[in-house]
Tab-separated table of C-alpha atoms in Angstrom:
chain	number	residue	atom	x	y	z
A	1	MET	CA	31.716	45.345	68.336
A	2	ILE	CA	32.743	43.141	65.439
A	3	LEU	CA	29.731	42.262	63.294
A	4	PRO	CA	29.418	39.285	60.922
A	5	ILE	CA	29.927	40.232	57.272
A	6	VAL	CA	27.155	39.085	54.962
A	7	ALA	CA	28.353	36.675	52.260
A	8	TYR	CA	27.638	36.629	48.548
A	9	GLY	CA	24.144	35.315	47.768
A	10	ASP	CA	22.333	37.182	50.549
A	11	PRO	CA	19.430	39.224	49.079
A	12	VAL	CA	20.412	42.291	51.158
A	13	LEU	CA	23.475	42.723	48.912
A	14	LYS	CA	21.189	43.180	45.895
A	15	LYS	CA	18.899	45.831	47.426
A	16	VAL	CA	19.187	49.555	46.841
A	17	GLY	CA	19.793	51.112	50.252
A	18	ASP	CA	17.414	53.630	51.836
A	19	PRO	CA	18.587	57.124	52.809
A	20	ILE	CA	18.818	57.748	56.549
A	21	THR	CA	18.358	60.777	58.812
A	22	LYS	CA	20.421	61.866	61.811
A	23	GLU	CA	17.695	60.264	63.957
A	24	TYR	CA	18.744	56.804	62.738
A	25	PRO	CA	18.936	54.650	65.922
A	26	ASN	CA	22.424	54.268	67.469
A	27	LEU	CA	24.144	55.704	64.382
A	28	ASP	CA	27.403	56.574	66.207
A	29	ALA	CA	27.693	53.043	67.591
A	30	LEU	CA	26.871	51.573	64.178
A	31	ILE	CA	29.622	53.614	62.485
A	32	GLU	CA	32.120	52.616	65.188
A	33	ASN	CA	31.143	48.939	64.797
A	34	MET	CA	31.511	49.177	61.012
A	35	PHE	CA	35.064	50.531	61.292
A	36	GLU	CA	35.923	47.843	63.869
A	37	THR	CA	34.432	45.109	61.637
A	38	MET	CA	36.310	46.431	58.589
A	39	TYR	CA	39.668	46.603	60.416
A	40	ASN	CA	39.166	43.107	61.837
A	41	ALA	CA	38.730	41.783	58.273
A	42	ASN	CA	41.662	43.863	56.904
A	43	GLY	CA	39.352	45.820	54.602
A	44	VAL	CA	39.646	49.393	53.324
A	45	GLY	CA	35.897	49.939	52.957
A	46	LEU	CA	32.650	48.526	54.314
A	47	ALA	CA	29.070	49.314	53.314
A	48	ALA	CA	26.004	48.855	55.521
A	49	PRO	CA	24.467	46.151	53.249
A	50	GLN	CA	27.556	44.041	54.014
A	51	ILE	CA	26.441	43.865	57.651
A	52	GLY	CA	22.818	43.226	56.678
A	53	LEU	CA	21.466	46.804	56.709
A	54	SER	CA	19.865	48.138	53.546
A	55	ILE	CA	20.798	51.793	54.146
A	56	ARG	CA	22.942	54.343	52.302
A	57	LEU	CA	25.989	54.314	54.562
A	58	PHE	CA	29.577	53.239	53.986
A	59	VAL	CA	32.911	53.798	55.688
A	60	ILE	CA	36.393	53.966	54.164
A	61	ASP	CA	39.912	53.999	55.546
A	62	ALA	CA	42.338	53.870	52.615
A	63	SER	CA	45.521	54.036	54.708
A	64	PRO	CA	46.564	50.387	54.023
A	65	PHE	CA	47.024	51.389	50.355
A	66	SER	CA	49.573	54.026	51.420
A	67	GLU	CA	52.118	51.195	51.900
A	68	ASP	CA	52.100	50.468	48.136
A	69	GLU	CA	55.615	50.962	46.726
A	70	ASP	CA	54.308	51.697	43.207
A	71	LEU	CA	52.578	54.919	44.268
A	72	SER	CA	53.970	58.449	44.264
A	73	GLU	CA	54.648	60.135	47.621
A	74	ASP	CA	51.672	62.445	46.981
A	75	GLU	CA	49.339	59.501	46.456
A	76	LYS	CA	50.711	57.709	49.529
A	77	ASN	CA	50.117	60.802	51.678
A	78	THR	CA	46.589	61.276	50.347
A	79	LEU	CA	45.731	57.633	51.060
A	80	LYS	CA	47.386	57.634	54.496
A	81	GLY	CA	45.021	60.225	55.933
A	82	PHE	CA	41.878	59.173	54.103
A	83	LYS	CA	39.275	58.019	56.626
A	84	ARG	CA	35.654	59.004	55.941
A	85	VAL	CA	32.021	58.192	56.656
A	86	PHE	CA	29.677	58.555	53.672
A	87	ILE	CA	25.943	58.878	54.362
A	88	ASN	CA	23.280	59.261	51.638
A	89	ALA	CA	26.033	59.562	49.037
A	90	LYS	CA	25.290	60.383	45.415
A	91	ILE	CA	27.935	60.201	42.687
A	92	THR	CA	27.024	63.093	40.393
A	93	LYS	CA	29.775	62.705	37.792
A	94	GLU	CA	32.266	60.092	36.625
A	95	GLU	CA	34.790	60.906	33.936
A	96	GLY	CA	37.928	59.755	32.151
A	97	ASP	CA	38.975	56.601	30.322
A	98	GLU	CA	38.093	53.414	32.187
A	99	TRP	CA	41.022	51.601	33.802
A	100	ALA	CA	41.315	48.117	35.227
A	101	PHE	CA	42.191	47.365	38.835
A	102	ASN	CA	42.167	44.042	40.640
A	103	GLU	CA	39.287	44.277	43.133
A	104	GLY	CA	38.166	42.055	45.950
A	105	CYS	CA	35.316	42.275	48.454
A	106	LEU	CA	34.883	41.211	52.085
A	107	SER	CA	31.511	39.663	51.147
A	108	ILE	CA	33.183	37.608	48.390
A	109	PRO	CA	36.388	36.273	49.983
A	110	ASP	CA	39.132	34.720	47.829
A	111	VAL	CA	37.723	36.132	44.591
A	112	ARG	CA	39.705	38.911	42.924
A	113	GLU	CA	39.107	40.166	39.393
A	114	ASP	CA	40.009	43.143	37.226
A	115	VAL	CA	37.166	45.668	37.176
A	116	PHE	CA	37.006	48.634	34.807
A	117	ARG	CA	35.957	51.978	36.255
A	118	GLN	CA	36.361	55.623	35.336
A	119	PRO	CA	39.241	57.282	37.195
A	120	LYS	CA	37.579	60.468	38.412
A	121	LEU	CA	34.338	61.209	40.241
A	122	THR	CA	32.346	63.928	41.965
A	123	ILE	CA	30.333	62.862	44.995
A	124	GLU	CA	27.831	64.562	47.307
A	125	TYR	CA	27.276	63.130	50.779
A	126	VAL	CA	26.800	63.962	54.429
A	127	ASP	CA	29.286	62.874	57.068
A	128	GLU	CA	28.616	61.407	60.523
A	129	ASN	CA	27.651	64.903	61.756
A	130	PHE	CA	25.266	65.314	58.810
A	131	GLU	CA	27.403	68.083	57.331
A	132	LYS	CA	27.156	68.214	53.553
A	133	HIS	CA	30.190	67.732	51.300
A	134	VAL	CA	30.712	67.896	47.537
A	135	GLU	CA	34.122	66.476	46.646
A	136	GLU	CA	36.155	65.262	43.687
A	137	TYR	CA	38.383	62.202	43.838
A	138	ASP	CA	40.558	60.292	41.430
A	139	GLY	CA	42.790	57.226	41.353
A	140	LEU	CA	42.639	54.625	44.121
A	141	ILE	CA	40.410	56.650	46.441
A	142	ALA	CA	37.854	57.105	43.653
A	143	ARG	CA	38.049	53.349	43.044
A	144	VAL	CA	37.341	52.475	46.695
A	145	ILE	CA	34.467	54.978	46.795
A	146	GLN	CA	32.967	53.542	43.572
A	147	HIS	CA	33.178	49.994	44.949
A	148	GLU	CA	31.463	50.902	48.252
A	149	TYR	CA	28.948	53.153	46.485
A	150	ASP	CA	27.949	50.202	44.294
A	151	HIS	CA	27.103	48.282	47.488
A	152	ILE	CA	24.504	50.863	48.558
A	153	ASP	CA	23.005	50.573	45.058
A	154	GLY	CA	22.791	46.765	45.306
A	155	ILE	CA	25.687	46.168	42.884
A	156	LEU	CA	28.645	43.827	43.503
A	157	PHE	CA	31.948	43.980	41.656
A	158	THR	CA	31.188	40.543	40.198
A	159	ASP	CA	28.169	42.122	38.426
A	160	LYS	CA	30.644	44.154	36.363
A	161	LEU	CA	32.479	41.115	34.974
A	162	SER	CA	32.037	39.606	31.517
A	163	ALA	CA	29.691	36.636	31.101
A	164	PHE	CA	32.765	34.453	30.505
A	165	LYS	CA	34.468	35.572	33.757
A	166	LYS	CA	31.205	35.059	35.671
A	167	ARG	CA	30.991	31.466	34.402
A	168	LEU	CA	34.581	30.824	35.519
A	169	ILE	CA	33.908	31.919	39.111
A	170	LYS	CA	30.341	30.564	39.426
A	171	GLY	CA	31.422	27.513	41.467
A	172	LYS	CA	33.474	29.666	43.846
A	173	LEU	CA	30.535	32.037	44.375
A	174	THR	CA	28.170	29.133	45.093
A	175	ASN	CA	30.623	27.755	47.674
A	176	ILE	CA	30.919	31.177	49.336
A	177	SER	CA	27.119	31.458	49.670
A	178	LYS	CA	27.069	27.983	51.288
A	179	GLY	CA	29.871	28.852	53.700
A	180	LYS	CA	32.275	26.370	52.081
A	181	ILE	CA	35.225	28.708	52.504
A	182	ASN	CA	37.894	29.455	55.091
A	183	VAL	CA	37.870	33.041	56.300
A	184	ASP	CA	39.570	34.549	59.313
A	185	TYR	CA	36.729	36.963	60.123
A	186	ARG	CA	33.093	36.513	61.146
A	187	MET	CA	30.670	35.929	58.265
A	188	ARG	CA	26.995	35.133	57.780
A	189	PHE	CA	26.249	32.754	54.901
A	190	PRO	CA	22.814	32.800	53.251
A	191	ASN	CA	22.757	29.200	52.020
A	192	GLN	CA	24.632	27.439	54.782
A	193	LYS	CA	23.004	24.214	55.878
A	194	LYS	CA	21.962	24.432	59.517
A	195	LYS	CA	23.904	22.069	61.744
A	196	ARG	CA	21.674	19.735	63.754
């Protein structure tokens, strides 16, 4: 089932998500719906707060990045098969010199900005079967993980921009929260005026 994606300005996007247990109601269906919602919106990652749930869960399928001509064959192959469910994730280490990459977000359509992040990370999480993993990632996969991980900590990529950049996009962000934007996927806008 395709769920509406919560737009910028909704308080749920600013909350730190709660850990969940394997008893979380309808977890399998929720994960399936999140992947379906993400694919419908042409995303590579989706976090539970983006569908209105303040829990520590996000899904990633990085295969669309594997089409990028600028990447090495190794990178393309790594991205092609990268589909994961992250539950109760904790980034334990980030290292390396920060690098810029143009990021966007399904909750903030039509806004893309360069965000600086460290290139390498170590993350602990459980998967959909509640099996524990400790893994290291770098490059684009690390970037996607960092972006989705921020969501479960109540952080948006726009929070990482300079004060000057934030001022430049303020009007756009206000319009997004009011639903004054054309998107080709279902969204829920926090400040949309109710139609009579």
